[in-house]
XYZ file of C-alpha atoms in Angstrom:
722
model
C 115.879 176.218 120.740
C 116.269 172.920 121.770
C 113.326 170.902 120.311
C 111.572 168.766 123.184
C 111.192 165.468 122.718
C 108.029 163.629 121.719
C 106.043 161.854 124.513
C 107.094 157.740 124.016
C 103.780 155.688 124.833
C 103.885 153.853 127.332
C 102.611 149.825 125.972
C 101.774 149.463 130.045
C 98.863 152.227 129.818
C 95.684 151.832 128.041
C 92.936 155.148 127.573
C 89.349 153.411 128.184
C 85.637 154.917 129.649
C 84.193 153.785 132.758
C 80.258 153.971 133.197
C 78.401 154.198 136.515
C 74.487 154.408 136.517
C 73.324 157.415 135.287
C 76.169 159.379 135.941
C 78.853 160.389 133.325
C 81.328 158.427 131.628
C 84.831 159.108 133.100
C 87.658 158.641 130.791
C 90.769 157.661 132.385
C 94.070 156.012 131.618
C 94.332 152.544 133.287
C 98.286 152.007 134.435
C 98.093 147.594 133.780
C 101.038 147.944 136.646
C 98.688 149.283 139.266
C 96.334 147.385 141.150
C 93.449 147.358 140.346
C 91.559 147.945 144.045
C 94.066 151.418 144.223
C 92.411 152.623 140.760
C 88.715 151.333 141.909
C 89.195 153.452 144.705
C 90.366 156.470 142.608
C 87.397 155.995 140.265
C 84.954 156.021 143.399
C 86.470 158.746 145.079
C 85.696 160.613 141.927
C 81.362 159.809 142.208
C 81.820 160.219 145.985
C 81.638 156.529 146.544
C 81.512 156.316 150.374
C 82.200 151.913 150.048
C 84.713 151.325 147.094
C 85.565 148.040 148.874
C 82.065 146.886 147.603
C 83.010 147.981 144.232
C 84.526 145.660 141.038
C 84.624 146.646 136.966
C 82.473 144.539 134.566
C 83.455 144.333 130.728
C 80.054 145.691 129.042
C 80.235 143.525 125.821
C 76.008 141.454 125.629
C 78.714 138.338 125.271
C 81.591 139.198 127.522
C 79.672 140.490 130.555
C 81.954 139.381 133.423
C 84.014 141.196 136.327
C 87.246 142.397 135.534
C 90.599 140.658 137.415
C 93.520 140.701 138.166
C 93.989 137.390 135.530
C 92.559 138.901 132.839
C 93.247 142.878 132.746
C 95.177 141.864 129.759
C 92.312 142.105 128.120
C 91.100 145.821 128.629
C 92.517 147.052 124.929
C 92.206 151.467 124.231
C 89.087 152.101 123.183
C 87.344 149.739 126.087
C 84.338 150.633 127.602
C 83.992 149.242 132.078
C 80.900 149.352 134.058
C 81.323 150.057 137.599
C 79.689 147.233 139.376
C 79.065 146.183 143.327
C 82.014 142.918 143.934
C 81.107 139.357 143.146
C 80.942 138.712 146.893
C 78.695 141.849 147.242
C 76.722 140.724 144.728
C 76.651 136.797 145.436
C 74.913 138.049 149.218
C 72.768 139.814 147.902
C 71.299 137.511 145.803
C 71.631 134.493 148.507
C 69.415 136.986 150.733
C 67.080 137.681 148.469
C 66.425 133.723 147.600
C 65.860 133.175 151.318
C 63.617 135.448 152.615
C 62.334 137.476 149.251
C 58.844 137.214 147.495
C 58.222 134.923 145.079
C 58.131 137.614 142.011
C 61.120 139.032 144.164
C 63.044 135.481 143.665
C 62.349 134.958 140.018
C 63.635 138.114 139.492
C 66.761 137.255 141.151
C 67.263 134.226 140.049
C 66.872 134.822 136.635
C 70.411 137.941 137.538
C 71.987 134.756 138.585
C 71.293 132.377 135.617
C 73.709 135.385 133.747
C 75.552 136.566 136.387
C 76.617 132.507 136.862
C 78.642 132.355 133.182
C 81.065 133.981 134.860
C 83.517 132.376 136.727
C 84.914 135.112 139.453
C 81.211 135.173 140.300
C 80.358 131.395 140.032
C 83.431 131.010 142.635
C 81.912 133.835 144.689
C 78.160 132.607 145.082
C 79.258 128.891 145.378
C 81.942 129.681 148.368
C 78.867 131.163 150.050
C 76.945 127.921 149.799
C 74.543 128.817 147.794
C 74.679 126.114 145.335
C 73.153 124.047 148.208
C 69.948 126.977 148.037
C 69.637 126.064 144.057
C 69.431 122.875 144.639
C 67.080 122.868 146.973
C 64.894 124.838 145.028
C 64.788 122.487 142.317
C 64.217 119.631 144.546
C 60.773 121.145 145.955
C 58.155 118.903 144.176
C 56.218 122.271 144.661
C 57.744 123.959 142.187
C 55.893 123.689 139.167
C 56.423 125.180 135.463
C 57.609 129.124 136.407
C 60.273 131.462 136.509
C 61.741 130.145 139.745
C 62.220 126.603 138.206
C 63.035 127.345 134.706
C 65.510 130.279 136.045
C 67.171 127.753 139.146
C 68.170 125.263 136.642
C 69.448 127.373 134.216
C 71.475 128.850 137.267
C 72.435 125.423 138.071
C 74.101 124.356 134.656
C 75.960 127.405 134.404
C 77.763 126.661 137.765
C 77.993 124.136 137.239
C 79.709 124.137 133.677
C 82.718 126.039 135.644
C 84.069 122.750 136.891
C 84.727 123.076 140.738
C 81.949 120.796 142.169
C 81.753 117.010 141.573
C 78.782 115.800 140.317
C 79.179 113.331 143.284
C 77.141 115.935 145.221
C 74.004 115.319 144.147
C 71.297 112.948 145.654
C 68.728 110.884 144.227
C 66.353 113.527 144.928
C 67.533 115.858 142.071
C 68.599 113.369 139.853
C 64.610 112.244 140.015
C 63.762 115.473 139.963
C 65.494 116.168 136.467
C 63.934 113.022 135.200
C 60.816 113.846 136.374
C 60.911 116.491 133.901
C 62.324 115.229 131.293
C 59.818 112.032 131.329
C 56.659 115.054 131.049
C 58.642 117.014 128.829
C 55.293 118.345 128.321
C 54.361 119.593 131.113
C 57.617 121.654 131.821
C 58.911 123.107 128.016
C 60.891 125.443 129.102
C 62.780 123.648 131.832
C 63.325 119.979 129.814
C 66.223 122.141 128.531
C 68.348 121.983 131.459
C 66.970 118.661 133.211
C 68.919 117.352 129.861
C 71.402 119.168 130.458
C 71.885 117.511 134.108
C 71.538 113.686 133.412
C 73.754 114.344 130.232
C 76.913 115.634 133.086
C 75.309 113.014 135.798
C 75.522 109.957 133.340
C 79.135 111.181 132.390
C 80.278 112.250 135.540
C 78.652 110.928 138.411
C 77.441 107.268 140.406
C 74.249 108.254 139.489
C 74.382 107.273 136.334
C 72.842 104.160 137.228
C 69.916 105.830 138.473
C 69.452 108.122 135.471
C 70.140 104.777 133.058
C 67.016 102.991 135.524
C 64.717 105.565 135.272
C 65.071 107.521 131.414
C 63.867 105.017 128.740
C 65.029 105.090 125.325
C 61.826 105.079 124.203
C 61.441 108.566 126.238
C 64.426 110.247 124.329
C 63.350 109.358 120.861
C 59.535 110.581 121.694
C 60.828 113.720 122.878
C 62.674 113.683 119.962
C 59.380 113.139 117.370
C 57.639 115.812 119.536
C 59.900 118.551 120.988
C 60.360 121.728 118.595
C 63.551 123.664 120.263
C 66.454 123.090 118.367
C 68.602 123.237 122.245
C 66.085 120.614 123.528
C 66.740 118.575 120.549
C 70.132 118.811 120.867
C 70.456 118.011 124.402
C 68.148 114.989 123.781
C 71.312 113.528 121.603
C 73.745 114.379 123.021
C 71.999 112.635 126.557
C 71.514 109.315 123.970
C 75.364 109.712 123.690
C 76.105 109.865 127.101
C 74.364 106.893 127.738
C 75.760 104.760 124.771
C 79.112 105.336 125.989
C 78.303 104.770 129.464
C 76.794 101.017 127.967
C 77.969 96.912 128.041
C 78.266 96.019 124.902
C 74.837 94.103 124.964
C 73.369 97.516 126.347
C 75.097 99.524 123.091
C 73.483 97.178 120.425
C 69.976 97.364 122.299
C 70.477 101.227 121.887
C 71.427 101.177 118.256
C 68.470 99.014 117.604
C 65.914 100.435 118.546
C 67.581 103.413 117.364
C 67.543 102.154 113.866
C 63.483 101.484 113.663
C 62.776 103.886 111.149
C 60.779 106.319 112.452
C 63.314 106.925 115.049
C 65.806 107.459 112.241
C 63.763 109.819 110.234
C 62.726 111.405 114.293
C 67.007 112.113 113.949
C 67.301 113.171 110.449
C 64.408 115.709 111.107
C 65.781 116.999 114.408
C 69.267 118.205 112.527
C 69.315 121.785 112.309
C 72.191 123.716 110.660
C 73.815 124.535 114.081
C 77.572 123.148 114.922
C 76.485 121.746 118.526
C 73.943 119.967 117.336
C 75.653 118.527 113.512
C 78.427 117.092 115.986
C 75.966 115.618 118.434
C 74.448 113.820 115.105
C 78.322 112.747 114.787
C 79.211 111.531 117.391
C 75.870 109.308 116.770
C 76.986 108.098 113.569
C 80.606 107.277 115.422
C 79.533 105.262 117.729
C 76.307 102.826 116.584
C 78.815 102.219 113.362
C 81.630 101.825 116.101
C 79.402 98.566 117.345
C 80.529 96.919 113.587
C 84.404 96.843 115.507
C 84.139 93.721 116.980
C 83.319 91.788 113.647
C 86.078 93.992 112.352
C 88.899 92.605 114.842
C 87.516 88.952 114.483
C 89.398 86.425 112.220
C 87.624 83.639 110.608
C 88.651 79.759 112.547
C 88.001 76.729 111.322
C 85.391 76.496 114.270
C 83.070 79.137 112.786
C 80.267 77.308 110.847
C 78.746 80.640 109.582
C 81.306 82.023 107.907
C 82.197 78.689 106.547
C 78.766 78.758 105.250
C 79.098 82.007 104.111
C 81.926 81.495 102.125
C 80.033 78.647 100.373
C 77.663 80.677 99.732
C 79.507 83.060 97.917
C 80.719 80.289 95.504
C 77.411 78.994 94.930
C 75.554 82.265 93.753
C 77.680 83.256 91.692
C 78.389 79.816 89.982
C 75.320 77.348 90.476
C 73.920 78.865 87.519
C 77.257 77.407 86.014
C 77.543 73.814 87.027
C 76.497 71.841 83.467
C 79.847 74.040 82.388
C 81.776 73.774 85.432
C 81.168 70.383 86.345
C 84.139 68.912 84.067
C 85.903 70.969 86.942
C 84.664 71.116 89.821
C 83.133 67.320 90.328
C 80.713 65.608 92.398
C 80.385 69.011 94.651
C 77.512 67.498 96.183
C 80.226 65.182 98.763
C 82.352 68.111 99.028
C 82.482 70.266 102.482
C 83.646 73.544 100.225
C 86.269 75.052 102.396
C 89.675 73.653 101.417
C 88.270 70.990 99.213
C 90.864 71.292 96.111
C 87.995 70.616 93.634
C 86.482 74.019 94.960
C 89.924 75.786 93.741
C 89.175 76.906 90.580
C 85.515 78.740 91.865
C 87.552 80.448 94.232
C 90.163 81.447 92.143
C 87.588 83.036 89.803
C 85.929 84.744 92.735
C 89.321 86.601 93.359
C 91.044 84.847 96.817
C 94.396 84.945 97.675
C 93.703 81.492 99.236
C 91.801 79.152 96.370
C 92.357 76.025 98.482
C 91.192 77.350 101.630
C 89.359 81.194 101.261
C 89.192 81.146 104.775
C 92.665 82.318 105.154
C 92.090 85.735 102.945
C 89.768 87.075 106.639
C 92.752 86.112 108.775
C 93.755 89.739 108.397
C 92.484 92.772 111.219
C 90.580 94.979 110.083
C 89.028 93.875 108.524
C 88.709 90.556 109.507
C 85.034 88.640 109.294
C 83.919 92.542 108.790
C 84.792 91.651 105.168
C 83.345 88.219 104.864
C 79.375 90.455 106.113
C 79.570 93.082 103.451
C 80.665 90.466 101.262
C 77.598 87.931 101.528
C 75.524 90.561 102.133
C 75.975 92.062 98.314
C 76.083 88.959 97.063
C 72.535 88.034 97.907
C 71.038 91.737 97.744
C 72.685 92.583 94.332
C 72.844 89.179 92.677
C 73.042 90.625 89.399
C 75.703 92.817 89.977
C 77.957 90.725 91.943
C 77.250 87.593 89.621
C 78.469 90.497 86.609
C 81.276 91.428 88.093
C 82.550 87.853 89.066
C 81.955 86.373 85.686
C 83.428 89.104 84.130
C 86.666 89.678 85.560
C 87.044 85.559 86.072
C 86.533 85.047 82.237
C 89.028 87.539 80.979
C 91.516 86.038 79.286
C 94.427 89.106 80.446
C 96.283 90.479 83.002
C 93.363 93.042 83.330
C 90.946 90.961 85.604
C 89.597 92.845 88.942
C 89.686 90.091 91.667
C 86.715 90.455 93.470
C 87.704 88.470 96.865
C 90.505 90.584 96.878
C 89.195 94.019 96.354
C 85.859 93.482 99.101
C 88.148 92.773 101.445
C 90.778 95.220 100.981
C 87.634 98.071 100.437
C 86.519 97.321 103.467
C 89.798 97.611 105.562
C 89.349 101.364 103.021
C 85.776 102.603 104.630
C 86.536 101.149 108.066
C 89.415 103.529 107.813
C 87.531 106.176 106.226
C 85.060 106.133 109.348
C 87.373 105.296 111.501
C 85.465 102.625 113.085
C 87.115 101.766 116.557
C 88.240 104.829 117.213
C 86.380 107.719 120.008
C 84.509 110.462 118.617
C 86.439 112.922 118.036
C 86.250 116.302 120.604
C 85.018 118.864 117.182
C 84.532 116.866 114.582
C 81.116 117.831 112.787
C 81.973 114.352 109.582
C 77.258 113.582 110.527
C 76.832 111.927 106.910
C 72.642 111.645 107.498
C 72.647 108.732 104.815
C 74.211 106.098 108.023
C 70.348 107.149 109.572
C 68.482 106.065 106.187
C 68.760 102.837 106.159
C 68.490 99.593 107.879
C 72.272 98.278 107.016
C 74.050 101.385 105.924
C 77.822 100.182 106.305
C 77.037 97.540 104.378
C 74.533 99.472 101.557
C 77.917 101.808 101.577
C 80.318 99.154 99.938
C 77.382 97.719 97.832
C 77.849 101.081 96.275
C 81.483 101.445 96.571
C 82.477 97.925 95.306
C 80.526 98.422 92.291
C 82.405 101.622 91.602
C 86.246 100.471 92.676
C 85.199 97.421 88.992
C 84.340 100.356 87.421
C 87.108 102.187 88.197
C 89.419 99.252 87.380
C 87.885 99.196 83.781
C 88.281 102.662 83.474
C 92.543 102.810 84.507
C 93.253 99.636 82.665
C 94.555 98.416 85.898
C 96.628 94.984 86.965
C 97.616 93.927 89.964
C 100.633 95.546 90.582
C 98.311 98.942 90.089
C 96.490 98.297 92.840
C 97.111 100.741 95.469
C 97.283 103.144 92.608
C 93.095 102.157 91.912
C 93.018 102.174 95.826
C 94.477 105.743 96.120
C 91.525 106.518 93.629
C 88.922 105.040 94.832
C 89.601 106.786 98.387
C 89.242 109.937 96.818
C 86.087 109.062 94.605
C 84.569 108.223 98.475
C 86.347 110.821 100.304
C 84.988 114.066 98.126
C 81.376 112.083 97.467
C 80.989 112.057 101.598
C 82.499 115.323 101.569
C 78.837 116.601 99.336
C 76.970 115.222 102.898
C 74.583 113.380 100.806
C 70.829 112.315 101.904
C 70.490 108.448 101.231
C 72.709 106.282 99.307
C 70.620 106.722 96.355
C 72.238 110.360 96.647
C 75.187 108.937 97.413
C 75.225 106.758 94.423
C 74.405 109.306 91.671
C 77.087 111.671 93.229
C 79.817 108.975 93.391
C 78.928 107.720 89.861
C 79.932 111.579 88.264
C 83.641 111.016 90.167
C 84.955 108.968 87.201
C 88.703 107.608 87.077
C 89.285 110.927 84.389
C 86.908 113.774 86.606
C 89.419 112.422 89.791
C 92.826 112.939 87.710
C 91.646 116.232 86.401
C 90.345 117.123 89.908
C 94.068 116.771 91.141
C 95.715 118.735 88.160
C 93.942 121.617 88.637
C 94.348 121.377 92.549
C 97.944 120.982 92.138
C 98.200 123.716 89.451
C 95.951 125.885 91.452
C 98.400 125.138 94.437
C 101.672 125.620 92.815
C 99.866 129.390 91.255
C 99.089 130.056 94.988
C 102.514 129.328 96.454
C 103.672 130.651 93.670
C 102.848 134.051 94.511
C 103.694 133.899 98.507
C 106.643 136.523 99.162
C 108.979 133.774 100.247
C 108.568 131.398 96.811
C 109.234 135.035 94.963
C 112.633 135.808 96.450
C 113.571 131.888 96.018
C 112.950 132.302 92.542
C 114.546 135.676 92.347
C 117.503 133.542 94.311
C 117.713 130.430 92.004
C 116.921 132.265 88.524
C 120.295 133.018 87.449
C 121.855 129.913 88.098
C 118.916 128.271 85.640
C 120.203 130.786 83.307
C 123.457 129.395 83.279
C 122.353 126.083 83.366
C 120.464 126.766 79.545
C 123.474 128.737 78.485
C 125.533 125.928 78.992
C 122.880 123.538 77.495
C 123.183 125.853 74.312
C 126.694 125.931 73.720
C 127.060 122.553 74.631
C 125.030 121.314 71.566
C 126.728 124.643 69.063
C 129.686 122.591 70.343
C 128.109 119.223 69.108
C 127.523 121.377 65.906
C 124.345 120.963 63.493
C 123.774 120.146 59.795
C 122.311 122.448 57.292
C 120.194 122.339 53.966
C 122.122 124.889 51.270
C 119.932 127.400 50.080
C 121.167 129.022 46.273
C 118.737 132.108 45.573
C 116.436 131.797 48.673
C 115.857 128.071 47.155
C 117.115 124.925 48.879
C 120.043 123.147 46.579
C 119.409 119.196 46.162
C 121.993 117.565 48.422
C 123.729 120.150 49.479
C 124.516 120.147 52.734
C 127.356 122.040 55.159
C 128.417 121.563 58.504
C 129.264 124.244 61.226
C 129.887 123.683 64.989
C 131.514 125.927 67.637
C 135.200 125.050 69.463
C 134.582 123.552 72.582
C 135.966 126.782 73.912
C 133.898 129.374 72.123
C 136.308 130.920 70.685
C 135.270 130.122 66.889
C 133.302 128.770 64.657
C 133.704 125.940 61.991
C 131.687 125.119 59.034
C 132.220 123.625 55.444
C 130.926 120.988 53.544
C 129.643 117.968 53.995
C 127.674 115.061 53.259
C 124.734 113.573 54.203
C 125.382 111.382 56.633
C 129.578 112.102 57.283
C 129.544 114.408 60.750
C 133.084 116.246 60.359
C 135.228 116.932 62.573
C 136.403 120.386 63.366
C 139.865 119.834 61.076
C 137.829 117.821 58.612
C 135.656 121.717 58.549
C 137.951 124.800 56.310
C 136.504 127.599 56.802
C 136.196 129.879 60.238
C 135.399 132.425 62.501
C 136.251 133.807 65.412
C 132.914 134.762 67.792
C 134.802 137.834 68.865
C 134.615 139.499 65.103
C 130.250 138.982 64.907
C 128.748 141.906 64.791
C 124.886 140.822 65.243
C 122.218 138.107 64.542
C 119.596 138.432 61.678
C 116.565 136.471 61.620
C 113.248 135.301 59.341
C 112.701 137.857 56.558
C 116.360 140.650 57.674
C 118.141 137.634 56.982
C 120.254 138.294 53.111
C 119.216 135.246 51.826
C 115.103 135.157 52.354
C 115.030 138.251 50.254
C 113.236 136.677 47.399
C 109.733 135.817 47.565
C 109.547 132.627 45.821
C 111.050 131.134 49.461
C 108.541 128.385 51.166
C 107.525 130.650 54.612
C 108.569 127.929 56.657
C 112.157 128.132 55.758
C 111.801 132.134 56.406
C 110.532 131.550 59.944
C 113.893 129.170 60.258
C 116.835 131.225 58.809
C 119.518 133.137 60.579
C 121.994 134.514 60.127
C 126.068 135.964 61.706
C 127.553 139.423 60.561
C 130.815 139.983 61.109
C 132.748 143.264 61.868
C 135.788 142.713 59.142
C 134.571 143.309 55.663
C 136.528 139.934 54.838
C 133.189 137.722 55.367
C 129.722 139.584 55.363
C 127.477 137.186 56.284
C 127.069 132.901 57.626
C 123.828 132.349 56.193
C 121.577 129.381 57.810
C 118.092 127.786 57.615
C 117.811 125.401 60.697
C 116.245 121.571 59.912
C 113.470 122.020 62.652
C 111.905 124.593 65.169
C 114.734 123.253 68.367
C 117.801 123.515 66.300
C 116.833 127.051 65.539
C 115.728 128.345 68.379
C 119.183 126.504 70.313
C 121.657 128.271 67.373
C 119.787 131.945 67.804
C 119.827 131.238 72.034
C 123.480 130.394 71.775
C 124.918 133.122 69.421
C 123.417 135.103 71.901
C 124.655 133.965 74.842
C 128.059 134.124 72.581
C 127.361 137.689 72.343
C 126.807 138.309 76.038
C 123.016 139.445 75.067
C 119.668 137.866 76.463
C 118.203 134.670 75.334
C 114.804 135.697 73.468
C 113.120 132.216 72.349
C 110.681 130.163 72.828
C 112.155 127.488 74.187
C 114.522 129.175 76.239
C 110.927 130.521 77.977
C 109.453 127.165 78.465
C 112.618 125.302 79.515
C 113.433 128.108 81.776
C 110.359 127.377 83.156
C 110.470 123.846 82.978
C 113.510 123.721 85.218
C 112.646 126.870 87.912
C 109.744 124.962 88.814
C 111.198 121.895 89.020
C 114.046 123.540 91.167
C 110.882 124.864 93.583
C 109.860 121.875 94.115
C 112.813 120.012 95.583
C 113.809 122.531 97.664
C 109.985 122.342 99.141
C 110.074 118.366 99.502
C 110.139 119.565 103.317
C 106.988 120.921 103.193
C 104.882 119.456 101.731
C 101.538 119.360 103.367
C 102.619 123.226 104.536
C 100.812 125.865 103.746
C 102.630 129.004 102.610
C 101.723 132.235 103.345
C 101.307 134.878 100.958
C 102.812 137.603 103.193
C 105.589 137.196 105.986
C 104.664 137.210 109.362
C 104.774 140.184 110.712
C 107.478 141.844 112.273
C 106.708 142.222 116.570
C 106.707 145.770 117.251
C 109.864 147.116 119.568
C 110.400 145.929 122.904
C 109.975 148.592 125.533
C 114.069 148.436 126.230
C 117.024 146.839 125.154
C 117.716 145.492 128.458
C 117.893 141.870 127.668
C 121.949 141.032 129.261
C 122.407 140.572 132.650
C 125.908 141.055 133.848
C 127.224 139.439 136.653
């Protein structure tokens, strides 16, 4: 009997269910190669529906309510449940007919349905094609429409229809913009409309020439008051998004006005209090943070010039704050300071050298590099004025040191400001996805300068902990960068919180964390199947390397002490070494200093005659109990096949020699090397070899499991012959 062939599974056919009103669902096979119109015709015929051209299939999931099209039909999987509905074109026309002639109550219900359907781009395109967007705009512009369902859902529908990006925002008239502005400015009267109106205004600012109207009519105080009074998290989020849009569109002068207004304490608190645990809200706050800190870019890219009198006065002030109390001590070196301009005067060079500037003759030269430019000087003078005690302590502690371990305040401050600008990405546009919002930057009038002050104190402490010199400059900053970034990841609420958290990340803590992470990564990587196979491949080579090292040690030879009746014989030594061809062990007496050659060693035994290796108490010369335990642990003997030799007995001078000789003898006998030293050497060499081979994959996560093998294709007709 010929066995029947098993049916071949067709990857193009999916088994699905189709629902329709109160009918029993149809279980069908959907061939993905068959046009949808043909399948819809079959489904309609089964239920006796006369006009299949007015129907379409729709996904049923609550978060996936969209029509099935030829483009997205690949999202249909085995077991999917679809619904037979009126087509997008039929539905759009029915809704438009209701909006034109229906009663207010029916219109409201229709608009609520429209707001849901408009999320689907297929329906949205049909509705827009039938001029439906114009009707929605007219309903929003109608001043008679108050806070009711018609206005609420027409605004929501408009937001969803425009979200697809198929219609230009330039089509809108001033009346539409004014209507949305009116809703926002009177949000207490339109609590359920404000969310959509804010979204519309944000898009108008970003994408339309009507942005000037929004900038003129919507004041920052309106939006900040909204932040203080609104209860909805989405309204708060959209309000911040609109502030961000106005900020990005503004010129430099207007940006500074916005930043100055936001920096008022009541508004800063409103921003922080508005922060709710949603990704989009945190992103919008991050954008605002990036934009406000970005105003520092101008100072960051500005050099100190000879004409910049303010900068030169600040450099003088740094010197005066640090050294004026010591003028009596320093007067002999400084000369008559009242007649000196400060910058560039040789009489002040020793002061500026003690302040840690590279160019002590003219410290202004240190601020020529951009970044950090003059921003570094702004931070240094802020520190000197507001944290005078810590400033003078740092300067004097380092300037009075007599060794090479001083931490130059000027040079480190400039480099630190450069580092902080890099960490905070000052001068770069906000990332589209980042949620790196730091609440502490909205908790102070001068956040960046305050940030610098805490970090410069941390840097000075870390420099001391590392006992660093000028040559360790980059090493210190590597640790400081990690101290700062690890602390920022903990999202401190304010600068006192930041000060407390960064104090825990000492140099020793960072060192321990690095080691733990390195060890953890190595352990994780070592279990990956690819690494396991690599280890299996190179292990024999590592073992052979250890074996060659052990045999080379035996060839070099070792001096041993003689033991008689279990006790060491005073001043009696003998020497043993392996022949270069690894076939003979030569041994004989020697003195305490001489290393005999092979020819000077009278006794020899062939490796081929060795029977076995004995260790510890099994050795015949360790049988007597008065032998010291340390000697027993270092004892080993080799026995032989022929009766002319009984054993050759050894007591190694230390554990390393014991391990090397026992490993070497086992290697000569073709047996496994079992010493603890062999295991340590193997692990070390294997780890080093793995690291060397994985250098090119640095920073790449190695998956524990290999990627899955793809399924077999339907056929193997890949070759096309001419």
